[in-house]
């Protein structure tokens, strides 16, 4: 390491085991130890650990055709970022629990709906800026309706509430996106050409 040159680097060792069939789907276990080349400051983490349990289905939670997934993640120290790239800024006492559920429901040939829910609870993530026991809840719904196999309309509504930089509050958005696709009505078909307009609002504490 050359003093005062470059940036702190986080190294992750990602170990996964998947293929456990149960409850109509498949389970995957992940374990990710993290190591930093150096600490950025006193009190900040120089290592950490993240673990996850992921449950996937080839339908939308057994209700209709589609796909779905639930993930439970927990991390400490540099691993408290639970997969994000913020590890070098985590405090040694940082902890985060995150639960994510999402999927795509194939309601019909022309209508697909993709909801997602994210809940996280953090303790001392960035030291005093994330005190203990703070949580965040985010909900998103994106329906896609295909008028033809080449023209679709996507709408996405999202709402989040809880603690982030600046304090407790909430944020919301609504996006409307006419979409040109190839000869396919799949939610995942690519490439897509979209024109979109978004309306968003948020608490004044979130302006930063």
Coordinates of C-alpha atoms in Angstrom, one line a residue:
X1 CA 0.0 0.0 0.0
X2 CA 1.4 3.4 -1.0
X3 CA 0.5 6.0 1.6
X4 CA -2.1 8.6 0.5
X5 CA -2.5 7.0 -2.9
X6 CA -5.5 5.2 -4.3
X7 CA -8.5 4.0 -2.2
X8 CA -9.3 1.4 0.3
X9 CA -10.3 -1.9 -1.4
X10 CA -12.8 -4.4 -0.1
X11 CA -12.2 -8.1 -1.0
X12 CA -15.1 -10.6 -0.8
X13 CA -14.9 -14.3 -0.9
X14 CA -18.3 -15.5 -2.2
X15 CA -19.2 -19.1 -1.3
X16 CA -22.6 -20.6 -2.3
X17 CA -24.4 -23.9 -2.2
X18 CA -27.6 -24.3 -4.2
X19 CA -29.8 -27.0 -5.5
X20 CA -31.7 -28.0 -2.3
X21 CA -35.2 -28.8 -3.4
X22 CA -38.0 -28.2 -0.9
X23 CA -41.3 -26.5 -0.4
X24 CA -42.0 -26.5 -4.1
X25 CA -38.8 -24.5 -4.9
X26 CA -35.1 -24.4 -4.5
X27 CA -32.9 -23.2 -1.6
X28 CA -29.5 -21.5 -1.8
X29 CA -27.1 -20.7 1.0
X30 CA -24.5 -18.0 0.7
X31 CA -21.6 -17.0 2.9
X32 CA -19.4 -14.0 2.1
X33 CA -16.4 -13.0 4.4
X34 CA -15.0 -9.6 3.6
X35 CA -11.6 -8.1 4.1
X36 CA -10.3 -4.6 3.7
X37 CA -6.8 -3.6 2.7
X38 CA -6.8 -1.1 5.6
X39 CA -9.3 0.8 7.8
X40 CA -10.4 4.2 6.7
X41 CA -10.5 5.5 10.3
X42 CA -10.7 4.4 13.9
X43 CA -13.8 2.5 14.7
X44 CA -14.4 1.4 11.1
X45 CA -14.5 -2.2 10.2
X46 CA -11.5 -4.0 8.6
X47 CA -13.4 -7.2 8.0
X48 CA -16.9 -8.7 8.2
X49 CA -19.3 -11.4 7.3
X50 CA -22.5 -11.7 5.3
X51 CA -24.8 -14.7 5.1
X52 CA -27.9 -15.3 3.1
X53 CA -30.7 -17.9 2.6
X54 CA -32.5 -17.6 -0.7
X55 CA -35.7 -19.4 -1.7
X56 CA -36.7 -19.5 -5.4
X57 CA -39.7 -20.8 -7.3
X58 CA -40.5 -21.3 -10.9
X59 CA -43.9 -19.8 -10.4
X60 CA -45.3 -16.8 -8.5
X61 CA -45.4 -18.2 -5.0
X62 CA -47.5 -21.1 -6.2
X63 CA -50.4 -18.9 -7.3
X64 CA -49.9 -18.3 -11.0
X65 CA -47.2 -18.8 -13.6
X66 CA -44.1 -16.7 -13.4
X67 CA -41.2 -16.6 -11.0
X68 CA -40.6 -15.6 -7.4
X69 CA -37.8 -15.4 -4.8
X70 CA -37.4 -14.6 -1.1
X71 CA -34.0 -13.7 0.4
X72 CA -32.9 -13.2 4.0
X73 CA -29.6 -11.5 4.5
X74 CA -27.6 -10.7 7.6
X75 CA -24.2 -9.0 7.8
X76 CA -21.8 -7.6 10.4
X77 CA -18.8 -5.3 10.1
X78 CA -17.7 -4.8 6.5
X79 CA -20.4 -7.4 5.6
X80 CA -23.2 -5.2 6.9
X81 CA -23.6 -3.7 3.5
X82 CA -25.2 -7.1 2.5
X83 CA -24.0 -7.1 -1.0
X84 CA -23.7 -3.4 -1.7
X85 CA -20.3 -1.7 -2.4
X86 CA -20.3 0.4 0.8
X87 CA -18.2 -2.1 2.9
X88 CA -15.2 0.3 3.3
X89 CA -17.5 2.7 5.1
X90 CA -19.0 0.3 7.6
X91 CA -18.3 0.6 11.3
X92 CA -16.9 -2.4 13.2
X93 CA -20.2 -2.7 15.2
X94 CA -22.4 -2.4 12.1
X95 CA -25.2 -4.9 11.7
X96 CA -27.9 -5.2 9.1
X97 CA -30.8 -7.7 8.6
X98 CA -32.6 -7.5 5.3
X99 CA -35.6 -9.5 4.0
X100 CA -36.5 -9.2 0.3
X101 CA -39.4 -10.8 -1.6
X102 CA -40.1 -10.2 -5.3
X103 CA -41.3 -11.9 -8.4
X104 CA -43.2 -11.7 -11.6
X105 CA -46.8 -12.9 -11.9
X106 CA -48.0 -13.9 -15.4
X107 CA -51.6 -12.9 -15.0
X108 CA -52.3 -13.4 -18.7
X109 CA -50.6 -13.4 -22.1
X110 CA -50.8 -9.6 -22.1
X111 CA -50.6 -8.7 -18.4
X112 CA -47.6 -9.2 -16.1
X113 CA -47.2 -7.8 -12.6
X114 CA -43.9 -7.6 -10.7
X115 CA -44.2 -6.6 -7.0
X116 CA -41.3 -6.4 -4.5
X117 CA -41.0 -5.8 -0.8
X118 CA -37.7 -4.9 1.0
X119 CA -37.4 -4.6 4.8
X120 CA -34.1 -3.8 6.5
X121 CA -33.1 -3.1 10.1
X122 CA -29.7 -1.5 10.8
X123 CA -27.5 -1.0 13.8
X124 CA -24.6 1.5 13.7
X125 CA -24.2 1.1 10.0
X126 CA -22.3 4.3 9.6
X127 CA -21.7 4.9 13.3
X128 CA -23.7 7.8 14.8
X129 CA -25.4 8.5 11.4
X130 CA -27.3 5.1 11.7
X131 CA -28.1 4.6 15.3
X132 CA -29.3 1.2 16.7
X133 CA -32.7 -0.3 15.8
X134 CA -33.5 1.8 12.7
X135 CA -35.5 0.2 10.0
X136 CA -36.6 0.8 6.4
X137 CA -39.6 -0.6 4.4
X138 CA -39.9 -0.3 0.7
X139 CA -42.8 -1.5 -1.6
X140 CA -42.8 -1.5 -5.4
X141 CA -45.3 -2.7 -7.9
X142 CA -44.6 -2.7 -11.7
X143 CA -47.4 -3.9 -14.0
X144 CA -46.8 -4.3 -17.7
X145 CA -49.6 -4.5 -20.3
X146 CA -48.9 -5.5 -23.9
X147 CA -51.3 -4.0 -26.4
X148 CA -49.5 -5.9 -29.1
X149 CA -46.3 -8.1 -29.2
X150 CA -44.4 -4.9 -30.0
X151 CA -46.0 -2.2 -27.9
X152 CA -46.5 -2.3 -24.1
X153 CA -47.2 0.1 -21.2
X154 CA -45.3 -0.2 -18.0
X155 CA -46.3 1.6 -14.8
X156 CA -44.2 1.5 -11.6
X157 CA -45.4 2.8 -8.2
X158 CA -43.0 2.7 -5.2
X159 CA -43.2 3.8 -1.6
X160 CA -40.5 3.7 1.1
X161 CA -40.6 4.7 4.7
X162 CA -38.1 4.6 7.6
X163 CA -34.7 5.9 8.5
X164 CA -32.0 7.0 6.1
X165 CA -29.5 9.9 5.9
X166 CA -31.0 12.8 7.7
X167 CA -33.7 11.1 9.8
X168 CA -37.0 9.3 9.5
X169 CA -39.3 10.0 6.7
X170 CA -40.9 8.6 3.5
X171 CA -40.5 8.8 -0.3
X172 CA -42.7 7.8 -3.2
X173 CA -42.7 7.8 -7.0
X174 CA -44.9 6.9 -9.9
X175 CA -43.5 6.2 -13.3
X176 CA -45.3 5.7 -16.6
X177 CA -43.4 4.2 -19.5
X178 CA -44.7 3.4 -23.0
X179 CA -42.4 0.6 -24.3
X180 CA -41.5 -0.7 -27.7
X181 CA -40.4 -4.4 -27.6
X182 CA -39.3 -7.1 -29.9
X183 CA -41.9 -9.7 -31.0
X184 CA -42.5 -11.0 -27.5
X185 CA -44.8 -10.3 -24.5
X186 CA -42.4 -11.6 -21.8
X187 CA -41.7 -9.3 -18.9
X188 CA -38.0 -10.0 -19.4
X189 CA -37.8 -9.5 -23.1
X190 CA -34.8 -7.3 -24.2
X191 CA -33.9 -5.0 -25.7
X192 CA -36.7 -2.5 -24.9
X193 CA -37.1 1.1 -26.0
X194 CA -38.9 3.2 -23.3
X195 CA -40.1 6.8 -23.0
X196 CA -41.0 7.5 -19.4
X197 CA -42.2 10.2 -17.1
X198 CA -41.8 10.1 -13.3
X199 CA -43.5 12.0 -10.5
X200 CA -41.7 11.7 -7.1
X201 CA -42.0 13.3 -3.7
X202 CA -40.0 13.0 -0.5
X203 CA -39.7 14.4 3.0
X204 CA -37.5 17.5 3.4
X205 CA -35.1 15.5 5.5
X206 CA -34.2 13.4 2.4
X207 CA -33.1 16.3 0.2
X208 CA -29.5 15.5 0.7

